[in-house]
Structures are given as C-alpha cells and as structure tokens.
Short mmCIF file of C-alpha atoms and ligand atoms in Angstrom, two decimals:
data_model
loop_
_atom_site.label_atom_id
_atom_site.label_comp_id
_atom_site.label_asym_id
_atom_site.label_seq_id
_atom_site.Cartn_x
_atom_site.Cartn_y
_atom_site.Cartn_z
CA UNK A 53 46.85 -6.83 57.06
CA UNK A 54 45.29 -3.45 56.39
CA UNK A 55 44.71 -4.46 52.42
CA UNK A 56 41.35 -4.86 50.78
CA UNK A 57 41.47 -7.79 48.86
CA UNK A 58 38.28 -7.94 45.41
CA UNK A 59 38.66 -10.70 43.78
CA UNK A 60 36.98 -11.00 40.26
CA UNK A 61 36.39 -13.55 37.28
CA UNK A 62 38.42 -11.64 34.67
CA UNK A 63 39.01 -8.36 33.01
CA UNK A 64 36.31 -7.05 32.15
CA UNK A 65 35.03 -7.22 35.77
CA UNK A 66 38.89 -6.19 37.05
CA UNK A 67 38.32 -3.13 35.16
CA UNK A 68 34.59 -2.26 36.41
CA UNK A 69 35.66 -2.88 40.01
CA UNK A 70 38.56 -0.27 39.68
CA UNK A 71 36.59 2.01 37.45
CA UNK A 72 33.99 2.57 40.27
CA UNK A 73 36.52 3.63 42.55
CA UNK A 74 37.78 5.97 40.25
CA UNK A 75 34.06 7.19 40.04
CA UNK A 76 33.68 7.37 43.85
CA UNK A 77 36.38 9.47 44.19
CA UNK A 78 35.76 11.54 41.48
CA UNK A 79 32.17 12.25 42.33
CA UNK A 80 32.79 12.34 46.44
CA UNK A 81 35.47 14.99 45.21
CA UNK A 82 35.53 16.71 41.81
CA UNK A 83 39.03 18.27 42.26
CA UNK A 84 40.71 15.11 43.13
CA UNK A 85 43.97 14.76 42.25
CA UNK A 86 44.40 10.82 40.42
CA UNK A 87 47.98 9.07 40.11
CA UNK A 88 47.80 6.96 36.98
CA UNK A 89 49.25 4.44 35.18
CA UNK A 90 49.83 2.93 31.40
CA UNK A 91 50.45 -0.15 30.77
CA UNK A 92 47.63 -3.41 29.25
CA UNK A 93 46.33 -3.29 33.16
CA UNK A 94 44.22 0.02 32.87
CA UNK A 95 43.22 0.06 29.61
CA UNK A 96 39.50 -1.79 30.32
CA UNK A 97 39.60 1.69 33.55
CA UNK A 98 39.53 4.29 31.17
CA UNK A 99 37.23 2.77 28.27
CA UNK A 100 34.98 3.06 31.45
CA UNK A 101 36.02 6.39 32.45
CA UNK A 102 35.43 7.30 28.51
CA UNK A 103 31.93 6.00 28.78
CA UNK A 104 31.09 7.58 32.33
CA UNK A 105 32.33 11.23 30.67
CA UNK A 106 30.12 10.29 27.86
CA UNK A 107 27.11 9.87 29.98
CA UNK A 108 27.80 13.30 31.82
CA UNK A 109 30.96 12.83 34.33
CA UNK A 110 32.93 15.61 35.05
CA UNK A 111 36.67 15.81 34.79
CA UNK A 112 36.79 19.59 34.23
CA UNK A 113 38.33 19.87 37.84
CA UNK A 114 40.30 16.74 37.78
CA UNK A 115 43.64 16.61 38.40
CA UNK A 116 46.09 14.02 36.84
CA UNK A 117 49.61 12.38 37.87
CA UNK A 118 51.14 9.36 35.79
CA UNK A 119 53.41 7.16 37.16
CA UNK A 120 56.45 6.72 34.61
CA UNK A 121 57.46 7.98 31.09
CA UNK A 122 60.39 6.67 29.27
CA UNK A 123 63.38 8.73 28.71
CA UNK A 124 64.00 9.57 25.16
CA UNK A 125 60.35 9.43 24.20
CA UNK A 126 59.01 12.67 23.55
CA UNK A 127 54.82 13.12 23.35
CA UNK A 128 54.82 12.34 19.85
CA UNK A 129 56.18 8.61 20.13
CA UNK A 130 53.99 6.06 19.19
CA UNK A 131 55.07 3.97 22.30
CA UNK A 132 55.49 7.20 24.78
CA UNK A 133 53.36 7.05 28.11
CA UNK A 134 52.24 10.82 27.40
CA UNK A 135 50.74 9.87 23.81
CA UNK A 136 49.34 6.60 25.40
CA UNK A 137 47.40 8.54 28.24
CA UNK A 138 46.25 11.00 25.49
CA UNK A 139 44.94 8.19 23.50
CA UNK A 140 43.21 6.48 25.61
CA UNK A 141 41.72 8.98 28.31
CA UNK A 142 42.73 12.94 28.02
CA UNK A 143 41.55 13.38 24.71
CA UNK A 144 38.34 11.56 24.83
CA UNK A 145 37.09 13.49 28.64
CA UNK A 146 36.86 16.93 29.31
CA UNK A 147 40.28 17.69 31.49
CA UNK A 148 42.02 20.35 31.10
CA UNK A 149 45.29 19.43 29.80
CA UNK A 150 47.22 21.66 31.44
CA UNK A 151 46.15 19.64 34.52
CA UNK A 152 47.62 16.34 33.42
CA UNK A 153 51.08 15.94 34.49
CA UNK A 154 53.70 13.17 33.36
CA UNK A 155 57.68 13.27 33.77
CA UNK A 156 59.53 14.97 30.82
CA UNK A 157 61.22 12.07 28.71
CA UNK A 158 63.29 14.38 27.27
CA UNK A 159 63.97 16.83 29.80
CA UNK A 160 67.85 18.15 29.31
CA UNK A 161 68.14 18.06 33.25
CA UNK A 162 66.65 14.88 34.29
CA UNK A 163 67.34 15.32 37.48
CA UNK A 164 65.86 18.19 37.69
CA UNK A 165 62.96 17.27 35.92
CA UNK A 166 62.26 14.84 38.97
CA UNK A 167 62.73 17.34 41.79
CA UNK A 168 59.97 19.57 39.27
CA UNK A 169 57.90 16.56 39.64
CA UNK A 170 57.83 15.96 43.27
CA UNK A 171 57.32 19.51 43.78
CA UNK A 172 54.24 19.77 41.48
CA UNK A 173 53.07 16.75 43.40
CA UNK A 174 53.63 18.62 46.36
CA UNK A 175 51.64 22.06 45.14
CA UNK A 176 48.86 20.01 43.96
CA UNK A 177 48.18 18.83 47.53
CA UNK A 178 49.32 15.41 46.90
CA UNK A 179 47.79 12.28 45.30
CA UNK A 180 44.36 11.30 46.32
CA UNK A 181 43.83 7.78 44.43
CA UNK A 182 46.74 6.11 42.62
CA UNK A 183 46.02 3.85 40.47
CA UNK A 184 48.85 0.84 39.95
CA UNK A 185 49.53 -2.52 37.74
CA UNK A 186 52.50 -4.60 38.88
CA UNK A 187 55.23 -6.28 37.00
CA UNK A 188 55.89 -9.81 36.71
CA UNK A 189 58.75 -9.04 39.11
CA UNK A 190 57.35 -6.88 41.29
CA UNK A 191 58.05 -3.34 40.25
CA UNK A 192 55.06 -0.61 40.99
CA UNK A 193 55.64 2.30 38.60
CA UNK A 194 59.26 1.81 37.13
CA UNK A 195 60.71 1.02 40.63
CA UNK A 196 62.20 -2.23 40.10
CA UNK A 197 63.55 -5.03 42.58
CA UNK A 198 65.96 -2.90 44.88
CA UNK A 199 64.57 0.19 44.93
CA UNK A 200 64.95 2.18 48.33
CA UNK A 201 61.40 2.73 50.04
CA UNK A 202 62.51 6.47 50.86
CA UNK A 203 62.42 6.95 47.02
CA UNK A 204 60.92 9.53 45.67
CA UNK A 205 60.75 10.41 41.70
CA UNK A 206 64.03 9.34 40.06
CA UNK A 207 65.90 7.97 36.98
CA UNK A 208 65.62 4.42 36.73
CA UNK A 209 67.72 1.54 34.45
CA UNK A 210 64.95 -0.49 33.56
CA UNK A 211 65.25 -4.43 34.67
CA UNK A 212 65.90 -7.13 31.61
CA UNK A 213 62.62 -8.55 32.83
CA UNK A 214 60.70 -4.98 32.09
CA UNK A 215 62.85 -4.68 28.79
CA UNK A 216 61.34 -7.88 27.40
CA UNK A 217 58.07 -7.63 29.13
CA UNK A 218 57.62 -4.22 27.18
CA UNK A 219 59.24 -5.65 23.77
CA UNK A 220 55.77 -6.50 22.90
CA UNK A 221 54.57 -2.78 22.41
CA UNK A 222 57.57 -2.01 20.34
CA UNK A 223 58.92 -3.30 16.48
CA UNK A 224 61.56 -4.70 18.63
CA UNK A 225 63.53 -5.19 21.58
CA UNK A 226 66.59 -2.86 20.89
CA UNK A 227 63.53 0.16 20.74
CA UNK A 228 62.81 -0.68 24.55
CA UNK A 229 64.72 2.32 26.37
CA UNK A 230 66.27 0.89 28.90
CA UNK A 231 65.60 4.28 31.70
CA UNK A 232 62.50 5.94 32.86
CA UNK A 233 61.65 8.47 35.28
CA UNK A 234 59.49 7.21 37.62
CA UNK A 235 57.64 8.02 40.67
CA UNK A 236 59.41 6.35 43.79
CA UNK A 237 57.94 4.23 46.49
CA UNK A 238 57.47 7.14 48.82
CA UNK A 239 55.67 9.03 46.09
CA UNK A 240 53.38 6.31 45.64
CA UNK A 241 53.26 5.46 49.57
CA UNK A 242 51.75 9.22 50.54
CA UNK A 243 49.14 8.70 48.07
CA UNK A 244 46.19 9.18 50.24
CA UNK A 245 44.56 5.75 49.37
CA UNK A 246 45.69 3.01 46.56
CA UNK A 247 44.03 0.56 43.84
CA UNK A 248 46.62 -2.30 43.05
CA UNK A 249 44.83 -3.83 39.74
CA UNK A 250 46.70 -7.40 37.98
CA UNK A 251 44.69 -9.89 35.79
CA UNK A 252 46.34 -12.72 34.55
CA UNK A 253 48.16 -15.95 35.37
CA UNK A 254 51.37 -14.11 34.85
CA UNK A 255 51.29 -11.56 37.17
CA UNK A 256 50.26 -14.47 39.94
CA UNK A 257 53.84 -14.95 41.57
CA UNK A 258 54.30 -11.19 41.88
CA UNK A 259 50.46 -11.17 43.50
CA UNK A 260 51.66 -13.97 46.19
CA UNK A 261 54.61 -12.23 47.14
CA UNK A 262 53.32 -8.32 47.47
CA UNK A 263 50.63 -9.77 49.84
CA UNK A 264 51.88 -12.18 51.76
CA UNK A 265 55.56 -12.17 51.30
CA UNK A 266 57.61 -10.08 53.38
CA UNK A 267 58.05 -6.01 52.87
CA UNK A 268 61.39 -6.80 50.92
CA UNK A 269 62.77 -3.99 48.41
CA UNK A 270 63.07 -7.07 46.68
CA UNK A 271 59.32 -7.00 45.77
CA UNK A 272 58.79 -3.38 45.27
CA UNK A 273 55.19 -3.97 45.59
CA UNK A 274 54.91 -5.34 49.26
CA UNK A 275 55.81 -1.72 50.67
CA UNK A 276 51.70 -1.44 49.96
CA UNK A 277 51.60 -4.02 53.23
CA UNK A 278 52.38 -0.75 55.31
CA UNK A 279 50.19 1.56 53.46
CA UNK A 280 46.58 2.21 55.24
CA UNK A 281 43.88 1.77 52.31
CA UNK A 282 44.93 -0.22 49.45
CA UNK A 283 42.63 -1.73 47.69
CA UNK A 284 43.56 -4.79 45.40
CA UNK A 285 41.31 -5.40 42.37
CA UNK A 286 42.49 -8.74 40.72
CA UNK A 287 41.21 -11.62 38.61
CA UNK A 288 41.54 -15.24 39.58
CA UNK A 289 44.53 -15.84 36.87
CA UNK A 290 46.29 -13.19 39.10
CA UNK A 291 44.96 -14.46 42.32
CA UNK A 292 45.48 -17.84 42.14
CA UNK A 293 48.61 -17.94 44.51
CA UNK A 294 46.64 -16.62 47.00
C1 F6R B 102 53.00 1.66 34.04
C2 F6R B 102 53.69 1.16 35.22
C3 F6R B 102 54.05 -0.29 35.38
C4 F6R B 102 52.95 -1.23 34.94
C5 F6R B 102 53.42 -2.69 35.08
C6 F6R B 102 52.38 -3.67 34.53
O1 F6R B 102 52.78 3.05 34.15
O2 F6R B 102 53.99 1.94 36.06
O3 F6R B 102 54.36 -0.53 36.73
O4 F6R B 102 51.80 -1.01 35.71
O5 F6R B 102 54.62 -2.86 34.37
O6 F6R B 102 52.27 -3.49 33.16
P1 F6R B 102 51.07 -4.17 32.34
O7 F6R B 102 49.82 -3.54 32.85
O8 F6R B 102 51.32 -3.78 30.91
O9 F6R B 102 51.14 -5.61 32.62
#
C-alpha cells in the first residue's frame, strides 16, 4: 500500500505534522494551488498557517480550492464554509481573495455552478496538495457512502449521520441543510498528492476501514488506497484500529 502512514499523540501534534506539509509545498512552490477543507479537523492547520504568515510566509501567489459549501448558505452565514475559511485563514494571510475559490451555495444553476467549478479547477492547473478530514462514516469532502469514484463536483443529499454529526455547529438540527456541493472522488483523486488528517476515537472505525478495508464506494475514503502519495496524519484516538 502506496499510503504514508504519521502517527501522532494528539492534536496539537496532528496539526503540526500537516501544517509542515502545507509549508513544504508552499515554500518548494509559491504558486501552488491547495484543496482545503472546514470542518474541527483543520482548524489546529491554519492557526499554524496564521502564525507561519505572521513570521514572513508568503501566500500572495497561493492558490486556494475548498472542498464543500452547503447549499443555501450564502458567505454571510455564520455556519457557511466560505465565512468559516475567511475566519480562520483568508483574512488573517496575505492571499488574494480573488484566488480562493469555494462552490456557490446559492448559485441559481447548481448544476452549473459545479461544471464552473471543475472547470476553474481545470484552468488553475489542477490541485497540488488537498488537504482532507473524514467522516465518521467515511465520506471525504461531502461524498458520502455510495458515491461513484468517476465523480466529479456535484450536488449531494447529505447522509443522517453528517446531519447530526454537523448539528453541533448549528442552534439546531432542523438548520443542518441537508445538500452540499461538493468536490467528487475524481476531483479529489487527480489531486497531485493528498494529506488525510483524523484525531479522535471517533473517527477510528472510519480510519480502519479507508486503510485496510477494501476500495468499496461504501467507504468513500478507501478510493485514497489507489491514489500514489497520500499521506495520513492521525492521532492514536484515530489510529487505534490500526
Ligand atoms: C469538510 C469536509 C468533511 C470533513 C469531515 C470531518 O470540508 O469536507 O469531509 O472533513 O466531515 O469533519 P470534522 O473535521 O468536523 O470532524
């Protein structure tokens, strides 16, 4: 199996692992293009990011992909992935905002909207590092259990599992929205290499299975068995399947 395996004590040292790759990349190639994610996982990644700008990085040339953004939520929403990612990284480094892409919520067409994303994507040379969590039941980005691998970005119903997993950022559980445009599989699969990040005893089943299950679309995650350099940066709550 192709996949680089870090294990760590928790994370604090999750995030500094996956943090330096970010800061690899970044300085082997100041015009790298990063896929990124939301979510608890890569919070502890860009306070480190934050302080690496803050002791001179560059991210004037960076370019930026997320993952997933809810439908319905427009920039402005609390809970949006667009307001999150401004929050906690684009407003606090030096990127150019018009260089930090994320799927329309409220685009009219959605459909549309994902074609426009792939093809951006596409113009921007493709992904160089994505950055991923996973969910308790497997899902990379938004694409939950069942998801084709030949996906690319799409409209998703979110799983009950996600719904509920997600309740916690929201007043309640009837604020979830239940669809998202997210990347697909084969969006995330041509990235040109991969950091999987998962801390915690929760995310240990889903762990077990993407690495040594089998590549089932019923573990969205173990597609990264085919992939030729992930790297998977996890604490021993999350590895402890292993
Ligand atoms: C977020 C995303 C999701 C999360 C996953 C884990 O952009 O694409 O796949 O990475 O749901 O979420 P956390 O990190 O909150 O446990």
């Amino acid at each position: 199996m192709a996949m680089n395996i870090v294990v760590v004590a928790n994370f604090d040292s999750m995030s500094a692992e996956a943090a330096k790759i970010v800061y690899g990349q970044i300085m082997r190639k100041p015009n790298s293009v990063l896929g990124l994610a939301t979510g608890s996982t890569p919070l502890g990644v860009y306070k480190l990011l934050v302080e690496y700008h803050n002791r001179g990085m560059d991210f004037s040339r960076v370019t930026t992909f997320n993952l997933d953004e809810y439908v319905g939520l427009g920039p402005d929403h609390p809970q949006s992935y667009r307001r999150y990612m401004h929050e906690h990284l684009f407003s606090k480094v030096n990127i150019n905002p018009e260089r930090t892409f994320i799927p329309n919520g409220l685009a009219e067409d959605l459909e549309a909207e994902c074609r426009r994303y792939d093809e951006l994507i596409r113009q921007a040379g493709g992904i160089d590092l994505q950055i991923l969590g996973i969910g308790t039941n497997g899902h990379i980005g938004f694409n939950e259990p069942g998801t084709e691998f030949g996906s690319t970005t799409h409209v998703v119903d979110l799983a009950e599992s996600t719904i509920r997993d997600n309740a916690r950022f929201f007043e309640s559980i009837d604020q979830v929205p239940t669809r998202a445009i997210s990347m697909g599989i084969k969006s995330i699969m041509q990235a040109k290499e991969i950091i999987l990040m998962a801390s915690g005893g929760s995310k240990a089943d889903a762990i077990y299975a993407a690495v040594h299950g089998p590549v089932t679309t019923a573990v969205p995650a173990s597609v990264l068995q085919l992939h030729p350099s992930v790297t998977l940066v996890v604490d021993q709550a999350a590895a402890s399947k292993l």
